[in-house]
Amino acid sequence: GTLRSAQAQAAAHALAGALGDSYEPLTVERLDDVDALDIGGDALAKLALAEDRAGFATEVLAGRFADGAAEDEATARLVKDGDLLAMSDNHKETASRLMHLSDGARDLRRKVYATQELTAHSAQAVDPATGLRANTVAILEIDCARDELTAFDSSAHVDYATMSSPRRTQMRAALAQLSMLIATHAYTAFTLGYPRTDDVLFG
């Protein structure tokens, strides 16, 4: 459902562009308003790792492309407008927020990650998950979304039975925010040219 939401928003974005109209997506870039996310510390730590890794990578790319090394218009625009650094900051802040919510889970974040693949290419790279060549930032965003969905599916657990009614309402709102955050990563990838077809996403 999270990826379907991203697909639908990307389709609306493309249609609006074709018609010469603007489209304002429904996105979530940080979890500042989420005060509790009771899905288990291990799941939150894995989500934080995915966000932290993406934050580091986008910061590296922002520095690499600052001298005009980006060869495609979309990436050059991200660098020029400061959006790539803002994206990095949002990833890192979200990682910190997730760890804060994890209630003492082991922190998996390494802060610094291998950059060989990032610096070996221009604005295009090969997606390790699919073998497709695509915009490097798009690959980082879709990989972050994939890692987070995997972390949630493999580690998250929600026990509504033990929650009060107000707590259940709060939890559902927090999960909606998390889903929209992950969908926003995927939507960003799609708007940067990553294929949004079912065979790539669900194959």
Coordinates of N, CA and C in Angstrom, one line a residue:
G1 N 0.8 -1.2 0.0 CA 0.0 0.0 0.0 C 0.9 1.3 0.0
T2 N 2.0 1.2 0.7 CA 2.9 2.4 0.7 C 3.4 2.7 -0.6
L3 N 3.9 1.7 -1.3 CA 4.4 1.9 -2.7 C 3.3 2.2 -3.7
R4 N 2.2 1.7 -3.5 CA 1.0 2.0 -4.4 C 0.7 3.5 -4.2
S5 N 0.8 4.0 -3.0 CA 0.5 5.4 -2.8 C 1.5 6.3 -3.5
A6 N 2.8 5.9 -3.5 CA 3.9 6.6 -4.2 C 3.7 6.5 -5.7
Q7 N 3.3 5.4 -6.2 CA 3.0 5.2 -7.6 C 1.9 6.2 -8.0
A8 N 0.8 6.2 -7.3 CA -0.3 7.1 -7.6 C 0.1 8.5 -7.6
Q9 N 0.8 9.0 -6.7 CA 1.3 10.4 -6.6 C 2.2 10.7 -7.8
A10 N 3.1 9.8 -8.1 CA 4.0 10.0 -9.2 C 3.2 10.1 -10.5
A11 N 2.2 9.2 -10.7 CA 1.4 9.3 -11.9 C 0.6 10.6 -12.0
A12 N 0.1 11.1 -10.9 CA -0.5 12.4 -10.8 C 0.4 13.5 -11.2
H13 N 1.7 13.4 -10.7 CA 2.7 14.4 -11.0 C 3.0 14.4 -12.5
A14 N 3.1 13.3 -13.1 CA 3.5 13.2 -14.5 C 2.3 13.7 -15.3
L15 N 1.1 13.4 -14.9 CA -0.1 13.8 -15.7 C -0.2 15.4 -15.6
A16 N 0.0 15.9 -14.4 CA 0.0 17.4 -14.3 C 1.0 18.0 -15.1
G17 N 2.2 17.5 -15.2 CA 3.2 18.0 -16.0 C 2.9 18.0 -17.5
A18 N 2.3 16.9 -17.9 CA 1.9 16.8 -19.3 C 0.8 17.8 -19.7
L19 N 0.0 18.1 -18.7 CA -1.1 19.1 -19.0 C -0.7 20.5 -18.7
G20 N 0.5 20.7 -18.3 CA 1.0 22.0 -18.0 C 0.5 22.6 -16.7
D21 N 0.0 21.7 -15.8 CA -0.5 22.1 -14.5 C 0.6 21.7 -13.4
S22 N 0.4 22.3 -12.2 CA 1.2 21.9 -11.1 C 0.6 20.9 -10.2
Y23 N 1.3 20.1 -9.5 CA 0.8 19.1 -8.6 C 1.5 19.2 -7.3
E24 N 0.8 19.3 -6.2 CA 1.3 19.4 -4.9 C 1.2 18.0 -4.2
P25 N 2.2 17.2 -4.0 CA 2.1 15.9 -3.5 C 1.9 16.0 -2.0
L26 N 1.3 14.9 -1.4 CA 1.1 14.8 0.0 C 2.3 14.0 0.5
T27 N 3.3 14.7 1.1 CA 4.6 14.1 1.5 C 4.9 14.3 3.0
V28 N 5.7 13.4 3.5 CA 6.2 13.5 4.9 C 7.7 13.3 4.8
E29 N 8.5 14.3 5.2 CA 9.9 14.3 5.1 C 10.6 14.0 6.4
R30 N 9.9 14.2 7.5 CA 10.5 14.0 8.8 C 9.4 13.5 9.7
L31 N 9.7 13.0 10.9 CA 8.8 12.5 11.9 C 8.8 13.4 13.1
D32 N 8.9 14.7 13.0 CA 9.0 15.6 14.2 C 7.8 15.5 15.0
D33 N 6.7 15.3 14.5 CA 5.4 15.3 15.2 C 5.0 14.0 15.8
V34 N 5.8 13.0 15.6 CA 5.5 11.6 16.1 C 6.2 11.5 17.5
D35 N 5.4 11.3 18.5 CA 5.9 11.2 19.9 C 6.0 9.8 20.3
A36 N 5.4 8.8 19.7 CA 5.5 7.4 20.0 C 5.3 6.6 18.8
L37 N 6.0 5.5 18.7 CA 5.9 4.6 17.6 C 6.2 3.2 18.1
D38 N 5.2 2.5 18.6 CA 5.4 1.3 19.4 C 5.4 0.1 18.4
I39 N 6.5 0.0 17.7 CA 6.6 -1.2 16.8 C 7.8 -2.0 17.1
G40 N 8.5 -1.7 18.3 CA 9.6 -2.5 18.7 C 10.9 -1.8 18.4
G41 N 11.8 -1.8 19.4 CA 13.1 -1.1 19.3 C 14.0 -1.6 18.1
D42 N 14.0 -2.9 17.9 CA 14.8 -3.4 16.8 C 14.3 -2.9 15.4
A43 N 13.0 -2.8 15.2 CA 12.5 -2.3 14.0 C 12.9 -0.8 13.8
L44 N 12.7 -0.1 14.9 CA 13.0 1.4 14.8 C 14.5 1.6 14.6
A45 N 15.4 0.7 15.2 CA 16.8 0.9 14.9 C 17.2 0.6 13.5
K46 N 16.5 -0.4 12.9 CA 16.8 -0.7 11.5 C 16.3 0.4 10.5
L47 N 15.1 1.0 10.9 CA 14.6 2.1 10.1 C 15.6 3.3 10.2
A48 N 16.1 3.5 11.4 CA 17.1 4.6 11.6 C 18.3 4.4 10.8
L49 N 18.8 3.1 10.7 CA 20.0 2.8 9.9 C 19.8 3.2 8.5
A50 N 18.6 2.8 7.9 CA 18.3 3.1 6.5 C 18.3 4.6 6.3
E51 N 17.7 5.4 7.2 CA 17.7 6.8 7.1 C 19.1 7.4 7.2
D52 N 19.8 7.0 8.1 CA 21.2 7.5 8.3 C 22.1 7.2 7.1
R53 N 22.0 6.0 6.6 CA 22.8 5.7 5.4 C 22.4 6.6 4.2
A54 N 21.1 6.8 4.0 CA 20.7 7.7 2.9 C 21.1 9.1 3.2
G55 N 21.1 9.5 4.4 CA 21.5 10.9 4.8 C 23.0 11.1 4.5
F56 N 23.8 10.1 4.8 CA 25.2 10.3 4.5 C 25.5 10.3 3.0
A57 N 24.8 9.4 2.3 CA 25.0 9.3 0.9 C 24.6 10.5 0.1
T58 N 23.5 11.1 0.5 CA 23.0 12.3 -0.2 C 23.9 13.5 0.1
E59 N 24.5 13.5 1.3 CA 25.5 14.6 1.7 C 26.7 14.4 0.8
V60 N 27.2 13.2 0.6 CA 28.4 13.0 -0.2 C 28.1 13.4 -1.6
L61 N 26.9 13.1 -2.1 CA 26.6 13.5 -3.5 C 26.5 15.0 -3.7
A62 N 25.9 15.6 -2.7 CA 25.8 17.1 -2.7 C 27.2 17.7 -2.8
G63 N 28.1 17.2 -2.1 CA 29.5 17.7 -2.2 C 30.1 17.4 -3.5
R64 N 29.9 16.2 -4.0 CA 30.5 15.8 -5.3 C 30.0 16.6 -6.4
F65 N 28.7 16.9 -6.4 CA 28.0 17.6 -7.5 C 28.1 19.1 -7.4
A66 N 28.6 19.6 -6.3 CA 28.6 21.0 -6.1 C 29.4 21.7 -7.1
D67 N 30.4 21.1 -7.7 CA 31.3 21.7 -8.7 C 30.7 21.5 -10.1
G68 N 29.5 21.1 -10.2 CA 28.9 20.9 -11.5 C 29.1 19.6 -12.2
A69 N 29.5 18.6 -11.4 CA 29.7 17.2 -11.9 C 28.4 16.5 -12.3
A70 N 27.3 16.9 -11.8 CA 26.0 16.3 -12.1 C 25.7 16.5 -13.6
E71 N 25.5 15.4 -14.3 CA 25.3 15.5 -15.8 C 23.9 15.6 -16.2
D72 N 22.9 15.4 -15.3 CA 21.5 15.5 -15.7 C 20.9 16.6 -15.0
E73 N 19.9 17.1 -15.7 CA 19.2 18.4 -15.2 C 18.6 18.2 -13.9
A74 N 18.0 17.1 -13.6 CA 17.2 16.9 -12.4 C 18.2 16.9 -11.2
T75 N 19.3 16.3 -11.3 CA 20.3 16.3 -10.2 C 20.9 17.7 -10.0
A76 N 21.3 18.3 -11.1 CA 21.9 19.6 -11.1 C 20.9 20.6 -10.4
R77 N 19.6 20.5 -10.6 CA 18.6 21.3 -10.0 C 18.6 21.1 -8.5
L78 N 18.7 19.8 -8.1 CA 18.6 19.5 -6.7 C 19.8 20.1 -6.0
V79 N 21.0 20.1 -6.6 CA 22.2 20.7 -6.0 C 22.1 22.2 -6.0
K80 N 21.7 22.8 -7.1 CA 21.6 24.3 -7.2 C 20.6 24.8 -6.2
D81 N 19.5 24.2 -6.0 CA 18.4 24.7 -5.1 C 18.6 24.3 -3.6
G82 N 19.7 23.6 -3.4 CA 20.0 23.2 -2.0 C 19.1 22.0 -1.5
D83 N 18.3 21.4 -2.4 CA 17.4 20.4 -2.0 C 18.1 19.1 -1.6
L84 N 19.3 18.9 -2.2 CA 20.0 17.6 -1.9 C 20.6 17.7 -0.5
L85 N 21.1 18.8 -0.1 CA 21.5 18.9 1.3 C 20.4 18.9 2.3
A86 N 19.3 19.5 1.9 CA 18.1 19.5 2.8 C 17.6 18.0 2.9
M87 N 17.6 17.3 1.8 CA 17.3 15.9 1.8 C 18.1 15.1 2.8
S88 N 19.4 15.4 2.8 CA 20.4 14.7 3.7 C 20.0 15.1 5.1
D89 N 19.8 16.3 5.4 CA 19.5 16.7 6.8 C 18.2 16.1 7.3
N90 N 17.2 16.0 6.4 CA 15.9 15.3 6.8 C 16.1 13.9 7.1
H91 N 16.9 13.2 6.3 CA 17.2 11.8 6.6 C 17.9 11.6 7.9
K92 N 18.9 12.4 8.2 CA 19.6 12.3 9.4 C 18.8 12.7 10.7
E93 N 18.0 13.7 10.5 CA 17.1 14.1 11.6 C 16.0 13.0 11.9
T94 N 15.6 12.4 10.8 CA 14.6 11.3 11.0 C 15.3 10.1 11.6
A95 N 16.5 9.8 11.3 CA 17.2 8.7 11.9 C 17.4 9.0 13.4
S96 N 17.7 10.2 13.8 CA 17.8 10.5 15.2 C 16.5 10.4 15.9
R97 N 15.4 10.8 15.3 CA 14.1 10.8 15.9 C 13.7 9.3 16.1
L98 N 13.9 8.5 15.1 CA 13.6 7.0 15.2 C 14.4 6.4 16.4
M99 N 15.7 6.7 16.5 CA 16.4 6.2 17.6 C 15.9 6.7 19.0
H100 N 15.5 8.0 19.0 CA 14.9 8.5 20.2 C 13.6 7.8 20.6
L101 N 12.9 7.4 19.6 CA 11.6 6.6 19.9 C 11.8 5.2 20.2
S102 N 13.1 4.7 20.0 CA 13.3 3.2 20.1 C 13.5 2.8 21.6
D103 N 13.5 3.7 22.5 CA 13.6 3.4 23.9 C 14.8 2.5 24.3
G104 N 16.0 3.0 23.8 CA 17.2 2.3 24.2 C 17.6 1.1 23.4
A105 N 17.1 0.9 22.2 CA 17.5 -0.2 21.4 C 19.0 0.0 20.9
R106 N 19.7 -1.0 20.5 CA 21.0 -0.9 20.1 C 21.1 0.0 18.8
D107 N 21.9 1.0 18.8 CA 22.0 1.9 17.7 C 22.9 1.3 16.6
L108 N 22.3 1.0 15.4 CA 23.0 0.4 14.3 C 23.6 1.4 13.4
R109 N 23.4 2.7 13.6 CA 23.9 3.7 12.7 C 25.5 3.7 12.8
R110 N 26.1 3.9 11.7 CA 27.6 4.0 11.6 C 28.0 5.4 11.3
K111 N 27.1 6.3 10.9 CA 27.4 7.7 10.6 C 28.2 7.8 9.3
V112 N 29.2 6.9 9.1 CA 30.0 7.0 7.8 C 29.9 5.6 7.2
Y113 N 29.7 5.7 5.8 CA 29.5 4.5 5.1 C 30.4 4.5 3.8
A114 N 30.6 3.4 3.2 CA 31.5 3.3 2.0 C 30.9 4.2 0.9
T115 N 31.8 4.9 0.2 CA 31.3 5.8 -0.8 C 31.9 5.5 -2.2
Q116 N 32.5 4.4 -2.3 CA 33.2 4.1 -3.6 C 32.2 4.1 -4.8
E117 N 31.0 3.5 -4.6 CA 30.0 3.4 -5.6 C 29.4 4.8 -5.9
L118 N 29.3 5.6 -4.9 CA 28.8 6.9 -5.1 C 29.7 7.8 -5.9
T119 N 31.0 7.7 -5.6 CA 31.9 8.7 -6.2 C 32.5 8.1 -7.5
A120 N 32.2 6.9 -7.8 CA 32.7 6.3 -9.0 C 31.9 6.6 -10.3
H121 N 30.7 7.2 -10.0 CA 29.8 7.5 -11.1 C 29.4 8.9 -11.2
S122 N 28.8 9.3 -12.3 CA 28.3 10.7 -12.3 C 26.9 10.7 -11.7
A123 N 25.9 11.2 -12.4 CA 24.6 11.3 -11.9 C 23.8 10.0 -12.1
Q124 N 24.4 9.1 -12.8 CA 23.7 7.8 -13.1 C 24.5 6.7 -12.4
A125 N 23.8 5.7 -11.9 CA 24.5 4.5 -11.3 C 23.6 3.3 -11.5
V126 N 24.1 2.1 -11.2 CA 23.4 0.9 -11.3 C 22.7 0.5 -10.0
D127 N 21.4 0.3 -10.0 CA 20.7 -0.1 -8.8 C 21.1 -1.5 -8.4
P128 N 21.7 -1.8 -7.3 CA 22.1 -3.1 -6.9 C 20.9 -4.1 -6.7
A129 N 19.8 -3.6 -6.4 CA 18.6 -4.4 -6.2 C 18.0 -5.0 -7.5
T130 N 18.1 -4.2 -8.6 CA 17.5 -4.6 -9.9 C 18.4 -4.7 -11.0
G131 N 19.6 -4.1 -10.9 CA 20.5 -4.0 -12.1 C 20.2 -2.9 -13.1
L132 N 19.2 -2.1 -12.7 CA 18.8 -1.1 -13.6 C 19.7 0.1 -13.5
R133 N 20.0 0.8 -14.6 CA 20.8 2.1 -14.5 C 19.8 3.2 -14.4
A134 N 20.0 4.1 -13.3 CA 19.1 5.2 -13.1 C 19.8 6.3 -12.4
N135 N 19.1 7.4 -12.2 CA 19.6 8.5 -11.4 C 20.1 8.1 -10.0
T136 N 21.3 8.5 -9.7 CA 21.9 8.0 -8.4 C 21.1 8.4 -7.2
V137 N 20.6 9.6 -7.2 CA 19.8 10.0 -6.0 C 18.5 9.2 -6.0
A138 N 17.9 8.9 -7.1 CA 16.7 8.1 -7.2 C 17.0 6.7 -6.6
I139 N 18.1 6.2 -6.9 CA 18.5 4.8 -6.4 C 18.6 4.9 -4.9
L140 N 19.2 5.9 -4.4 CA 19.4 6.1 -2.9 C 18.0 6.1 -2.2
E141 N 17.1 6.9 -2.8 CA 15.8 7.1 -2.2 C 15.0 5.8 -2.3
I142 N 15.0 5.1 -3.4 CA 14.2 3.9 -3.5 C 14.8 2.8 -2.7
D143 N 16.1 2.7 -2.5 CA 16.8 1.7 -1.7 C 16.4 2.0 -0.2
C144 N 16.4 3.3 0.2 CA 16.0 3.6 1.5 C 14.5 3.1 1.8
A145 N 13.7 3.4 0.8 CA 12.3 2.9 1.0 C 12.2 1.4 1.1
R146 N 12.9 0.7 0.2 CA 13.0 -0.8 0.3 C 13.5 -1.3 1.6
D147 N 14.6 -0.7 2.1 CA 15.2 -1.1 3.4 C 14.2 -0.9 4.5
E148 N 13.5 0.2 4.5 CA 12.5 0.5 5.6 C 11.3 -0.5 5.5
L149 N 10.8 -0.7 4.3 CA 9.7 -1.7 4.2 C 10.1 -3.1 4.7
T150 N 11.4 -3.5 4.3 CA 11.9 -4.8 4.8 C 12.0 -4.8 6.3
A151 N 12.6 -3.7 6.9 CA 12.7 -3.7 8.3 C 11.4 -3.8 9.0
F152 N 10.4 -3.1 8.5 CA 9.1 -3.1 9.1 C 8.5 -4.5 9.0
D153 N 8.6 -5.1 7.8 CA 8.0 -6.4 7.6 C 8.6 -7.5 8.5
S154 N 10.0 -7.4 8.7 CA 10.7 -8.4 9.3 C 10.8 -8.3 10.9
S155 N 10.7 -7.0 11.3 CA 10.9 -6.8 12.7 C 9.8 -6.1 13.5
A156 N 8.9 -5.4 12.8 CA 7.9 -4.6 13.6 C 6.8 -5.5 14.1
H157 N 6.3 -5.1 15.3 CA 5.2 -5.8 15.9 C 4.3 -4.7 16.6
V158 N 3.0 -4.8 16.4 CA 2.1 -3.9 17.0 C 1.0 -4.7 17.8
D159 N 0.9 -4.4 19.1 CA -0.1 -5.1 19.9 C -1.2 -4.1 20.3
Y160 N -2.2 -4.0 19.4 CA -3.3 -3.1 19.7 C -4.1 -3.5 20.9
A161 N -4.1 -4.8 21.2 CA -4.9 -5.4 22.3 C -4.6 -4.8 23.6
T162 N -3.3 -4.4 23.8 CA -2.9 -3.9 25.1 C -3.0 -2.4 25.2
M163 N -3.4 -1.8 24.2 CA -3.4 -0.3 24.1 C -4.8 0.2 24.5
S164 N -4.8 1.4 25.1 CA -6.1 2.1 25.3 C -6.6 2.6 24.0
S165 N -7.8 3.0 24.0 CA -8.4 3.6 22.7 C -7.6 4.8 22.3
P166 N -7.3 5.8 23.1 CA -6.5 6.9 22.7 C -5.2 6.6 22.2
R167 N -4.6 5.6 22.8 CA -3.2 5.1 22.4 C -3.3 4.4 21.0
R168 N -4.4 3.7 20.8 CA -4.5 3.1 19.4 C -4.7 4.1 18.4
T169 N -5.4 5.2 18.7 CA -5.6 6.2 17.7 C -4.3 6.9 17.4
Q170 N -3.5 7.2 18.5 CA -2.2 7.8 18.3 C -1.3 6.9 17.5
M171 N -1.3 5.6 17.7 CA -0.5 4.7 17.1 C -0.8 4.6 15.6
R172 N -2.1 4.6 15.3 CA -2.5 4.5 13.8 C -2.0 5.8 13.1
A173 N -2.1 6.9 13.8 CA -1.6 8.2 13.2 C -0.1 8.1 13.0
A174 N 0.6 7.6 13.9 CA 2.1 7.5 13.8 C 2.4 6.5 12.6
L175 N 1.7 5.4 12.5 CA 2.0 4.5 11.5 C 1.7 5.1 10.1
A176 N 0.7 5.9 10.0 CA 0.3 6.6 8.8 C 1.5 7.6 8.4
Q177 N 2.0 8.3 9.4 CA 3.1 9.2 9.1 C 4.4 8.4 8.6
L178 N 4.6 7.2 9.2 CA 5.7 6.4 8.8 C 5.5 5.9 7.4
S179 N 4.3 5.5 7.1 CA 4.0 5.0 5.7 C 4.2 6.1 4.7
M180 N 3.8 7.3 5.1 CA 3.9 8.4 4.2 C 5.4 8.8 4.0
L181 N 6.1 8.7 5.1 CA 7.6 9.0 5.0 C 8.2 8.1 3.9
I182 N 8.0 6.8 4.1 CA 8.5 5.8 3.1 C 8.0 6.0 1.7
A183 N 6.7 6.3 1.6 CA 6.2 6.6 0.3 C 6.8 7.9 -0.3
T184 N 7.2 8.8 0.5 CA 7.8 10.1 0.0 C 9.2 9.7 -0.6
H185 N 9.9 8.8 0.0 CA 11.2 8.4 -0.5 C 11.0 7.8 -1.9
A186 N 10.0 6.9 -2.0 CA 9.7 6.3 -3.3 C 9.2 7.3 -4.3
Y187 N 8.4 8.2 -3.9 CA 7.9 9.2 -4.8 C 9.0 10.1 -5.4
T188 N 9.9 10.5 -4.5 CA 11.1 11.3 -4.9 C 11.9 10.5 -6.0
A189 N 12.1 9.2 -5.7 CA 12.8 8.4 -6.7 C 12.1 8.4 -8.1
F190 N 10.8 8.2 -8.0 CA 10.0 8.2 -9.3 C 10.1 9.5 -10.0
T191 N 10.0 10.6 -9.3 CA 10.1 11.9 -10.0 C 11.4 12.2 -10.6
L192 N 12.5 11.5 -10.1 CA 13.8 11.6 -10.6 C 14.1 10.5 -11.7
G193 N 13.0 9.8 -12.1 CA 13.1 8.9 -13.3 C 13.2 7.5 -13.0
Y194 N 13.2 7.1 -11.7 CA 13.2 5.6 -11.4 C 11.9 5.0 -11.8
P195 N 12.0 3.8 -12.5 CA 10.8 3.2 -13.0 C 9.8 2.9 -11.9
R196 N 8.5 3.2 -12.1 CA 7.5 3.0 -11.1 C 6.6 1.8 -11.4
T197 N 7.0 1.0 -12.4 CA 6.2 -0.1 -12.8 C 6.2 -1.3 -11.8
D198 N 5.2 -2.1 -11.9 CA 5.0 -3.2 -10.9 C 6.1 -4.2 -11.1
D199 N 6.6 -4.5 -12.3 CA 7.6 -5.5 -12.5 C 8.9 -5.1 -11.8
V200 N 9.2 -3.8 -11.7 CA 10.4 -3.4 -11.0 C 10.2 -3.4 -9.5
L201 N 9.1 -2.9 -9.1 CA 8.9 -2.7 -7.7 C 8.4 -4.0 -6.9
F202 N 7.7 -4.8 -7.6 CA 7.1 -6.0 -6.9 C 7.6 -7.3 -7.6
G203 N 8.4 -7.3 -8.6 CA 8.9 -8.5 -9.3 C 9.9 -9.3 -8.5

